[in-house]
Amino acid sequence: MEFSFQGLLRKALTDEDVPIAAACHPRAGSIEKNALEAVLFVSSQSKRHLSRAPRTPATVLHRLAVDGDELVRRAVARNPSTTGESLATLAMSEESIPVVVGIAGHPDAPASVLADVYSRFSESPPVRRALCRNPRTPGLALSKMVRNASMIECKLIAANPSADKESLKKFWGMGDCYLQAEVAAHPHCSSDLIDLASCSTEALVRRKVAENPNVSDLQLKNLLDDPAAPVRAAAVRHVTNLDVGHASFEDTSRLVRRDQARHRSLPEERLNTLATDTDTWVRQLVARNETTPQRTLDLLANDPVTDVRRSVSRNLMCRPPLLIHLGRDSHPWVRAGVALRSDLPEFLMDELAETDDEGVLSALGRNSMVSPQFLERLIEHQSQDVRRAVILNRRAPRRLLRKLLIDPYPVNRAVLGRHENLSLPDLSHLLGDPAPEVRFSGASSLVARLPQ
C-alpha cells in the first residue's frame, strides 16, 4: 500500500472495508466522504452498528443524524462520541420522543438545543426528566419546570448544578427530607439554608450539608460530633483540619475511622492508632495515606492481611528498604504492587522477573523501567494479559511490538494498533487483520500520521 492518506482511502474504497472507511471519514473531503459513505451505509445493519459503536468517528455520526431509520437516530442521540453540532442537527425537526430523550440527556448537548427541546416537548415526562438530569440544561428552563414539576422532577432539579437559589428555596419549603437533602448539598444553596440544614432533625440532610462545598469549617467541626455516624464520616471527609478535641476523633464507627484514615491532616499519633484498627479497610487506607510516617508503614508492611501489605507497596512514600521487603513478600499480589513501581531497584526487578505468577509478570511488563531483554521474554508468554502488558508499556521497542502483530488475541492487536512506537509499515500490516476492531485501530493511527 502507498503510504499516504490517499493510498489508504483507495484501499478502503477498493476493498469496501467498513472499519477502514470509518477511520478515513474524518479526514476526507466532501466528495471523498460521499464515496466512503457508500461503503459505510451499505445496509441498515451497518448503519445501526455504526450508530451504536462508541468509537465511531463523530463525522460519521453527524451524517447518521439525519438518517431515516429511527433506531439509528436514537443510537446517535445517545452515543458519547456525538458532538453538539450533530445533536443540534438531530434535534432540528425530530419528533420521536425516544430520540429527543437521548438528545435531552446527552452531556454534550448545547444549552440552546436543550432550551429548544424544552420549548417543544415541555409536556413530555421522559423528556422533562432527561432535561432535569442534564447539567447543561439552562437555569431558565429548569426554573420554568419547577412551576409544575412532579416530586421526582423536583429532586432531579435540586441535584442539578444549574438550579438557581429561588428554586432551591422553594424545594426546601416543601418539607420533604429527601428533597431537602439534595438542596443541602447544592453549591447554590444559600447560607441561611445551610444553617437550617446543619441543625436539621434528619441525619440524611445533615450528612448532605456536610458535603456542600460552601459549608464552613466551623459548621463541619460541629458536625464531627453528630450522633449519626454517616454525618460524622461526611464531615471528616470535607473538614480541612481534624481536631483531636472532637468526639469523632476516637470514633466507634468504622465508617468514620475509614474517612479519618485517608485524611491528609490527621496527626501522627492517630494514624499510628488506626494502623492497628480491627477493620481491614481502615488499615489499608492508612497504608495508602502519603502522610503516614515511615515507622507506621514498616508496621503495616507485616500486616497479616495481603491487601494491607499491597497498599503499602503502592504508597509513593514507601522507601527502598521497605520496597525490598515487600518485593520478597510471600503473596504475589503484594509483589505485583512492588513490580509496578518506577523506583524499583534493579536487583529487585531481576528477582521479581524469576516468578511464574502472571500478575507479577504483567505488572513488570507495564513498568517502563524494565529492560527490553525482559520484555522480549514476556511477549512469548502464554497469557494474553502478560503480552498485553508489554503492549501497554509506552517504552516497549518497535522490534518487540512487531512480533505482537500476529498475537492470537484480537483485543491485544487492537490495543497494539494505538502504540506510538509502531512504524507506518507495521500499522499497514493491521489493515489485513481478520478482526474489524483491529483494522479500525490500525487505520485510525495511520490516518493521524500519514501525509496527504
Coordinates of C-alpha atoms in Angstrom, one line a residue:
M1 CA 0.0 0.0 0.0
E2 CA 1.1 3.5 -0.8
F3 CA 2.0 5.3 2.5
S4 CA -0.3 8.3 2.1
F5 CA -3.8 9.1 3.1
Q6 CA -4.9 8.9 -0.5
G7 CA -3.5 5.4 -0.7
L8 CA -5.4 4.4 2.5
L9 CA -8.5 5.9 1.1
R10 CA -8.2 3.9 -2.1
K11 CA -7.8 0.7 -0.1
A12 CA -10.9 1.4 1.9
L13 CA -13.0 2.0 -1.3
T14 CA -11.5 -0.8 -3.3
D15 CA -11.9 -3.4 -0.6
E16 CA -15.2 -1.9 0.6
D17 CA -13.8 -2.2 4.1
V18 CA -16.2 -0.6 6.7
P19 CA -13.7 -0.2 9.6
I20 CA -11.0 1.4 7.4
A21 CA -13.6 3.6 5.7
A22 CA -14.8 4.8 9.1
A23 CA -11.3 5.7 10.1
C24 CA -10.7 7.6 6.9
H25 CA -14.0 9.6 7.1
P26 CA -13.0 12.4 9.4
R27 CA -10.1 13.5 7.2
A28 CA -11.8 13.0 3.8
G29 CA -13.0 15.8 1.6
S30 CA -16.7 16.2 0.8
I31 CA -16.6 14.2 -2.4
E32 CA -14.5 11.5 -0.7
K33 CA -16.9 11.4 2.2
N34 CA -19.7 10.6 -0.2
A35 CA -17.7 7.7 -1.7
L36 CA -16.9 6.4 1.8
E37 CA -20.5 6.6 2.9
A38 CA -21.5 4.3 0.0
V39 CA -19.3 1.7 1.8
L40 CA -20.3 2.6 5.4
F41 CA -24.0 2.8 4.9
V42 CA -24.4 -0.1 2.6
S43 CA -27.1 -1.7 4.8
S44 CA -29.4 -0.9 7.7
Q45 CA -27.4 -3.3 9.8
S46 CA -24.2 -1.5 9.1
K47 CA -25.7 1.9 9.9
R48 CA -27.2 0.6 13.2
H49 CA -23.9 -0.9 14.2
L50 CA -22.0 2.4 13.5
S51 CA -24.6 4.5 15.3
R52 CA -24.1 2.4 18.5
A53 CA -20.3 1.9 18.5
P54 CA -18.6 4.2 20.9
R55 CA -15.5 4.5 18.7
T56 CA -17.4 5.6 15.6
P57 CA -15.9 8.9 14.4
A58 CA -18.0 12.0 15.1
T59 CA -18.2 12.9 11.4
V60 CA -19.9 9.5 10.6
L61 CA -22.4 10.1 13.4
H62 CA -23.1 13.5 12.0
R63 CA -24.2 12.0 8.7
L64 CA -26.3 9.4 10.5
A65 CA -28.1 12.1 12.5
V66 CA -30.4 12.7 9.5
D67 CA -30.9 9.0 8.7
G68 CA -34.5 7.9 8.1
D69 CA -34.2 4.9 10.5
E70 CA -35.4 6.0 14.0
L71 CA -33.3 3.3 15.6
V72 CA -30.2 4.8 14.0
R73 CA -31.1 8.3 15.2
R74 CA -31.9 7.1 18.7
A75 CA -28.5 5.5 18.9
V76 CA -26.8 8.6 17.6
A77 CA -28.5 10.7 20.2
R78 CA -27.1 8.5 23.0
N79 CA -23.6 7.9 21.5
P80 CA -21.0 9.5 23.7
S81 CA -19.0 10.5 20.6
T82 CA -21.8 12.6 19.1
T83 CA -20.9 16.2 19.0
G84 CA -23.1 19.2 20.0
E85 CA -23.3 20.2 16.3
S86 CA -24.7 16.8 15.4
L87 CA -27.2 16.9 18.3
A88 CA -28.4 20.3 17.0
T89 CA -28.9 18.8 13.6
L90 CA -30.7 15.8 15.0
A91 CA -33.0 18.0 17.2
M92 CA -33.9 20.4 14.4
S93 CA -37.0 18.5 13.2
E94 CA -37.1 15.5 15.4
E95 CA -40.5 14.3 16.7
S96 CA -39.6 10.9 18.1
I97 CA -39.7 11.0 21.9
P98 CA -37.0 8.3 22.4
V99 CA -34.7 10.2 20.2
V100 CA -35.4 13.5 21.9
V101 CA -34.9 11.9 25.3
G102 CA -31.4 10.9 24.1
I103 CA -30.7 14.5 23.0
A104 CA -32.0 16.0 26.2
G105 CA -29.8 13.7 28.3
H106 CA -26.6 14.0 26.3
P107 CA -23.8 15.6 28.2
D108 CA -22.5 17.5 25.1
A109 CA -25.9 18.9 24.1
P110 CA -25.6 22.7 23.7
A111 CA -27.7 24.8 26.1
S112 CA -29.5 26.4 23.1
V113 CA -30.6 22.9 21.9
L114 CA -31.8 21.9 25.3
A115 CA -33.8 25.1 25.6
D116 CA -35.4 24.4 22.3
V117 CA -36.2 20.8 23.3
Y118 CA -37.9 22.1 26.4
S119 CA -40.0 24.6 24.5
R120 CA -41.2 21.9 22.1
F121 CA -41.6 19.0 24.5
S122 CA -42.3 20.6 27.9
E123 CA -45.3 18.3 28.3
S124 CA -43.4 15.0 27.8
P125 CA -42.5 13.4 31.2
P126 CA -39.5 11.4 29.8
V127 CA -38.0 14.5 28.1
R128 CA -38.6 16.6 31.2
R129 CA -36.8 14.1 33.4
A130 CA -33.8 13.9 31.0
L131 CA -33.6 17.7 31.0
C132 CA -33.8 17.8 34.8
R133 CA -30.8 15.5 35.0
N134 CA -28.6 17.3 32.4
P135 CA -26.2 19.8 34.0
R136 CA -26.2 21.7 30.7
T137 CA -29.9 22.5 30.8
P138 CA -30.2 26.3 31.1
G139 CA -31.2 27.5 34.5
L140 CA -34.2 29.4 33.0
A141 CA -35.6 26.1 31.6
L142 CA -35.2 24.4 34.9
S143 CA -36.9 27.3 36.8
K144 CA -39.8 27.1 34.4
M145 CA -40.2 23.3 35.0
V146 CA -40.3 23.9 38.8
R147 CA -43.7 25.5 38.4
N148 CA -45.4 22.3 37.6
A149 CA -42.7 19.7 38.5
S150 CA -43.5 16.3 40.0
M151 CA -41.7 15.3 43.1
I152 CA -39.3 13.2 41.1
E153 CA -38.6 16.1 38.8
C154 CA -38.1 18.4 41.9
K155 CA -35.4 16.0 43.2
L156 CA -33.7 15.8 39.9
I157 CA -33.6 19.6 39.5
A158 CA -32.4 20.0 43.1
A159 CA -29.4 17.8 42.2
N160 CA -28.7 19.7 39.0
P161 CA -25.8 22.2 39.4
S162 CA -27.7 24.7 37.2
A163 CA -30.6 25.0 39.6
D164 CA -31.0 28.6 41.0
K165 CA -31.3 29.7 44.6
E166 CA -35.0 30.6 44.3
S167 CA -35.9 27.1 43.1
L168 CA -33.8 25.6 45.9
K169 CA -35.6 27.7 48.5
K170 CA -38.9 26.6 47.1
F171 CA -37.9 22.9 47.3
W172 CA -36.7 23.4 50.9
G173 CA -40.1 24.8 51.9
M174 CA -41.9 21.7 50.6
G175 CA -40.7 19.8 53.7
D176 CA -39.7 16.5 52.1
C177 CA -36.5 15.4 53.8
Y178 CA -35.1 13.7 50.6
L179 CA -35.6 16.9 48.6
Q180 CA -34.1 19.0 51.4
A181 CA -31.1 16.7 51.4
E182 CA -30.5 17.5 47.7
V183 CA -30.9 21.2 48.4
A184 CA -28.5 21.0 51.4
A185 CA -25.7 19.6 49.1
H186 CA -26.2 22.0 46.3
P187 CA -23.4 24.6 45.6
H188 CA -26.1 27.3 45.1
C189 CA -27.7 26.6 48.5
S190 CA -27.9 29.9 50.4
S191 CA -26.1 30.4 53.7
D192 CA -29.4 30.6 55.6
L193 CA -30.5 27.2 54.2
I194 CA -27.1 25.7 55.0
D195 CA -27.6 26.9 58.6
L196 CA -31.0 25.3 58.8
A197 CA -29.7 22.0 57.2
S198 CA -26.9 21.9 59.7
C199 CA -29.5 21.8 62.5
S200 CA -32.0 19.5 60.8
T201 CA -33.5 16.7 62.7
E202 CA -32.9 14.4 59.7
A203 CA -29.5 12.7 59.6
L204 CA -29.7 12.5 55.8
V205 CA -30.0 16.3 55.5
R206 CA -27.1 16.9 57.9
R207 CA -24.9 14.4 56.0
K208 CA -25.6 16.1 52.7
V209 CA -24.9 19.6 54.0
A210 CA -21.5 18.2 55.2
E211 CA -20.8 17.5 51.5
N212 CA -21.7 21.1 50.4
P213 CA -18.6 22.8 49.1
N214 CA -19.7 26.1 50.7
V215 CA -20.1 24.8 54.3
S216 CA -17.7 26.3 56.7
D217 CA -15.0 24.5 58.7
L218 CA -16.8 25.7 61.8
Q219 CA -20.0 24.0 60.8
L220 CA -18.2 20.9 59.8
K221 CA -16.4 20.7 63.1
N222 CA -19.8 20.9 64.8
L223 CA -21.0 18.0 62.6
L224 CA -17.9 16.0 63.7
D225 CA -19.8 15.4 67.0
D226 CA -23.0 14.4 65.3
P227 CA -24.8 11.4 66.8
A228 CA -25.1 9.8 63.4
A229 CA -22.0 8.0 62.1
P230 CA -22.7 8.8 58.3
V231 CA -22.8 12.5 59.2
R232 CA -19.6 12.4 61.1
A233 CA -17.9 10.5 58.3
A234 CA -19.0 13.1 55.7
A235 CA -17.7 15.9 58.0
V236 CA -14.4 14.1 58.3
R237 CA -14.1 13.8 54.5
H238 CA -14.6 17.6 54.0
V239 CA -13.1 19.3 57.0
T240 CA -9.7 20.9 56.3
N241 CA -8.1 20.0 59.6
L242 CA -9.1 17.3 62.1
D243 CA -9.2 18.5 65.7
V244 CA -8.3 16.0 68.4
G245 CA -10.8 17.7 70.7
H246 CA -13.8 16.2 68.9
A247 CA -15.6 13.0 69.9
S248 CA -15.3 11.7 66.4
F249 CA -11.5 11.5 66.8
E250 CA -11.8 8.4 68.8
D251 CA -14.8 7.1 66.9
T252 CA -16.5 3.7 67.4
S253 CA -17.8 3.7 63.8
R254 CA -15.7 2.1 61.2
L255 CA -17.2 4.4 58.6
V256 CA -15.8 7.4 60.4
R257 CA -12.4 5.7 61.0
R258 CA -12.1 4.9 57.3
D259 CA -12.5 8.5 56.4
Q260 CA -10.1 9.5 59.1
A261 CA -7.5 7.0 57.7
R262 CA -7.4 8.7 54.3
H263 CA -7.3 12.3 55.7
R264 CA -4.1 14.3 55.0
S265 CA -4.2 16.4 58.2
L266 CA -4.5 13.5 60.6
P267 CA -2.0 13.7 63.5
E268 CA 0.7 11.1 63.5
E269 CA -0.5 9.5 66.8
R270 CA -3.9 9.0 65.4
L271 CA -2.5 7.4 62.2
N272 CA -0.5 5.1 64.4
T273 CA -3.6 4.1 66.3
L274 CA -5.6 3.4 63.1
A275 CA -2.7 1.3 61.8
T276 CA -3.8 -1.3 64.4
D277 CA -7.5 -1.0 63.8
T278 CA -9.6 -4.1 63.7
D279 CA -11.1 -3.0 60.4
T280 CA -9.0 -4.1 57.4
W281 CA -10.2 -1.2 55.2
V282 CA -9.0 1.3 57.9
R283 CA -5.5 -0.2 57.8
Q284 CA -5.5 -0.3 54.0
L285 CA -6.3 3.4 53.9
V286 CA -3.6 4.3 56.4
A287 CA -1.2 2.2 54.3
R288 CA -2.1 4.3 51.2
N289 CA -2.0 7.6 53.0
E290 CA 1.1 9.5 52.0
T291 CA 1.3 11.3 55.3
T292 CA 1.6 8.1 57.2
P293 CA 5.1 8.0 59.0
Q294 CA 7.7 5.5 57.8
R295 CA 7.7 3.5 61.0
T296 CA 3.9 3.0 60.7
L297 CA 4.4 1.8 57.1
D298 CA 7.0 -0.6 58.4
L299 CA 4.4 -2.0 60.8
L300 CA 1.7 -2.3 58.1
A301 CA 4.2 -4.0 55.7
N302 CA 4.0 -7.0 58.1
D303 CA 0.2 -6.9 58.4
P304 CA -1.5 -10.4 58.2
V305 CA -3.9 -9.2 55.5
T306 CA -2.5 -9.2 52.0
D307 CA -4.4 -6.2 50.8
V308 CA -2.9 -4.0 53.6
R309 CA 0.6 -5.0 52.6
R310 CA -0.2 -4.4 48.9
S311 CA -1.4 -0.9 49.9
V312 CA 1.9 -0.1 51.5
S313 CA 3.6 -1.1 48.2
R314 CA 1.5 1.4 46.3
N315 CA 2.3 4.3 48.7
L316 CA 4.5 6.7 46.9
M317 CA 6.3 7.5 50.2
C318 CA 7.4 3.9 50.6
R319 CA 11.2 3.9 50.8
P320 CA 13.5 1.4 49.0
P321 CA 14.4 -0.7 52.1
L322 CA 10.7 -1.4 52.6
L323 CA 10.1 -2.0 48.9
I324 CA 12.8 -4.7 49.0
H325 CA 11.0 -6.3 52.0
L326 CA 7.6 -6.2 50.2
G327 CA 9.2 -7.4 46.9
R328 CA 10.0 -10.6 48.7
D329 CA 6.6 -11.0 50.2
S330 CA 5.1 -14.5 50.2
H331 CA 2.0 -13.3 48.3
P332 CA 2.2 -12.5 44.6
W333 CA -0.4 -9.7 44.8
V334 CA 1.9 -7.8 47.1
R335 CA 4.9 -8.4 44.8
A336 CA 2.9 -7.2 41.9
G337 CA 2.3 -3.9 43.6
V338 CA 6.0 -3.5 44.0
A339 CA 6.6 -4.5 40.4
L340 CA 4.6 -1.5 39.2
R341 CA 7.0 1.0 40.9
S342 CA 9.2 3.2 38.8
D343 CA 11.7 3.5 41.6
L344 CA 12.2 -0.3 41.8
P345 CA 15.8 -1.2 42.5
E346 CA 17.3 -3.1 39.5
F347 CA 18.4 -6.2 41.5
L348 CA 14.8 -6.5 42.9
M349 CA 13.4 -6.2 39.4
D350 CA 15.7 -9.1 38.4
E351 CA 14.4 -11.1 41.4
L352 CA 10.8 -10.5 40.6
A353 CA 11.4 -11.4 37.0
E354 CA 12.1 -15.0 38.1
T355 CA 8.5 -15.6 39.1
D356 CA 5.9 -17.6 37.3
D357 CA 3.0 -15.6 38.6
E358 CA 1.1 -13.8 35.8
G359 CA 0.1 -10.9 38.0
V360 CA 3.7 -10.0 38.8
L361 CA 4.8 -10.5 35.3
S362 CA 2.0 -8.3 34.0
A363 CA 3.0 -5.6 36.4
L364 CA 6.6 -5.8 35.3
G365 CA 5.5 -5.8 31.7
R366 CA 3.9 -2.4 32.1
N367 CA 6.8 -0.9 34.1
S368 CA 8.7 1.5 31.8
M369 CA 11.9 0.8 33.7
V370 CA 12.3 -2.9 32.8
S371 CA 14.8 -3.9 30.2
P372 CA 13.9 -4.8 26.6
Q373 CA 15.5 -8.2 27.1
F374 CA 13.0 -9.0 29.8
L375 CA 10.1 -7.7 27.7
E376 CA 11.2 -10.0 25.0
R377 CA 10.6 -12.9 27.3
L378 CA 7.1 -11.7 28.1
I379 CA 5.9 -11.4 24.6
E380 CA 6.3 -15.2 24.3
H381 CA 4.2 -15.8 27.4
Q382 CA 1.1 -18.0 27.1
S383 CA -1.1 -15.4 29.0
Q384 CA -2.8 -12.8 26.8
D385 CA -2.8 -10.5 29.8
V386 CA 1.0 -10.7 30.2
R387 CA 1.5 -10.0 26.5
R388 CA -0.9 -7.1 26.6
A389 CA 1.1 -5.6 29.5
V390 CA 4.0 -5.2 27.1
I391 CA 1.8 -3.6 24.6
L392 CA 0.7 -1.1 27.2
N393 CA 4.3 -0.2 28.0
R394 CA 5.0 3.1 26.2
R395 CA 8.7 2.3 26.1
A396 CA 8.4 -1.1 24.5
P397 CA 10.7 -1.0 21.4
R398 CA 9.3 -1.5 17.9
R399 CA 11.3 -4.7 17.3
L400 CA 9.3 -6.4 20.1
L401 CA 5.9 -4.8 19.2
R402 CA 6.2 -6.1 15.6
K403 CA 6.2 -9.6 16.9
L404 CA 2.9 -9.0 18.6
L405 CA 1.2 -8.0 15.3
I406 CA 0.2 -11.7 15.0
D407 CA -0.8 -12.1 18.6
P408 CA -3.7 -14.6 18.7
Y409 CA -5.9 -12.4 20.9
P410 CA -7.8 -9.7 18.8
V411 CA -8.0 -7.2 21.7
N412 CA -4.3 -7.3 22.1
R413 CA -3.8 -6.5 18.4
A414 CA -6.4 -3.7 18.6
V415 CA -4.6 -2.1 21.6
L416 CA -1.3 -2.6 19.7
G417 CA -2.6 -0.5 16.8
R418 CA -2.6 2.6 19.1
H419 CA 1.0 2.2 20.2
E420 CA 3.1 5.2 19.1
N421 CA 6.3 3.2 18.5
L422 CA 4.9 1.2 15.6
S423 CA 6.0 2.3 12.1
L424 CA 3.8 3.0 9.2
P425 CA 4.5 -0.4 7.6
D426 CA 3.7 -2.1 11.0
L427 CA 0.3 -0.3 11.1
S428 CA -0.4 -1.1 7.5
H429 CA 0.0 -4.8 8.4
L430 CA -3.0 -4.5 10.7
L431 CA -5.2 -3.4 7.7
G432 CA -5.4 -7.0 6.6
D433 CA -6.3 -8.3 10.1
P434 CA -9.5 -10.5 10.2
A435 CA -10.9 -8.6 13.2
P436 CA -12.8 -5.4 12.3
E437 CA -11.7 -3.6 15.6
V438 CA -8.0 -4.3 14.7
R439 CA -8.4 -2.9 11.2
F440 CA -10.1 0.2 12.6
S441 CA -7.4 0.7 15.2
G442 CA -4.6 0.4 12.7
A443 CA -6.3 2.6 10.2
S444 CA -7.1 5.3 12.8
S445 CA -3.4 5.5 13.7
L446 CA -2.4 5.7 10.1
V447 CA -4.9 8.5 9.4
A448 CA -3.3 10.6 12.1
R449 CA 0.2 10.0 10.8
L450 CA 0.0 9.7 7.0
P451 CA 0.8 12.6 4.7
Q452 CA -2.0 13.6 2.2

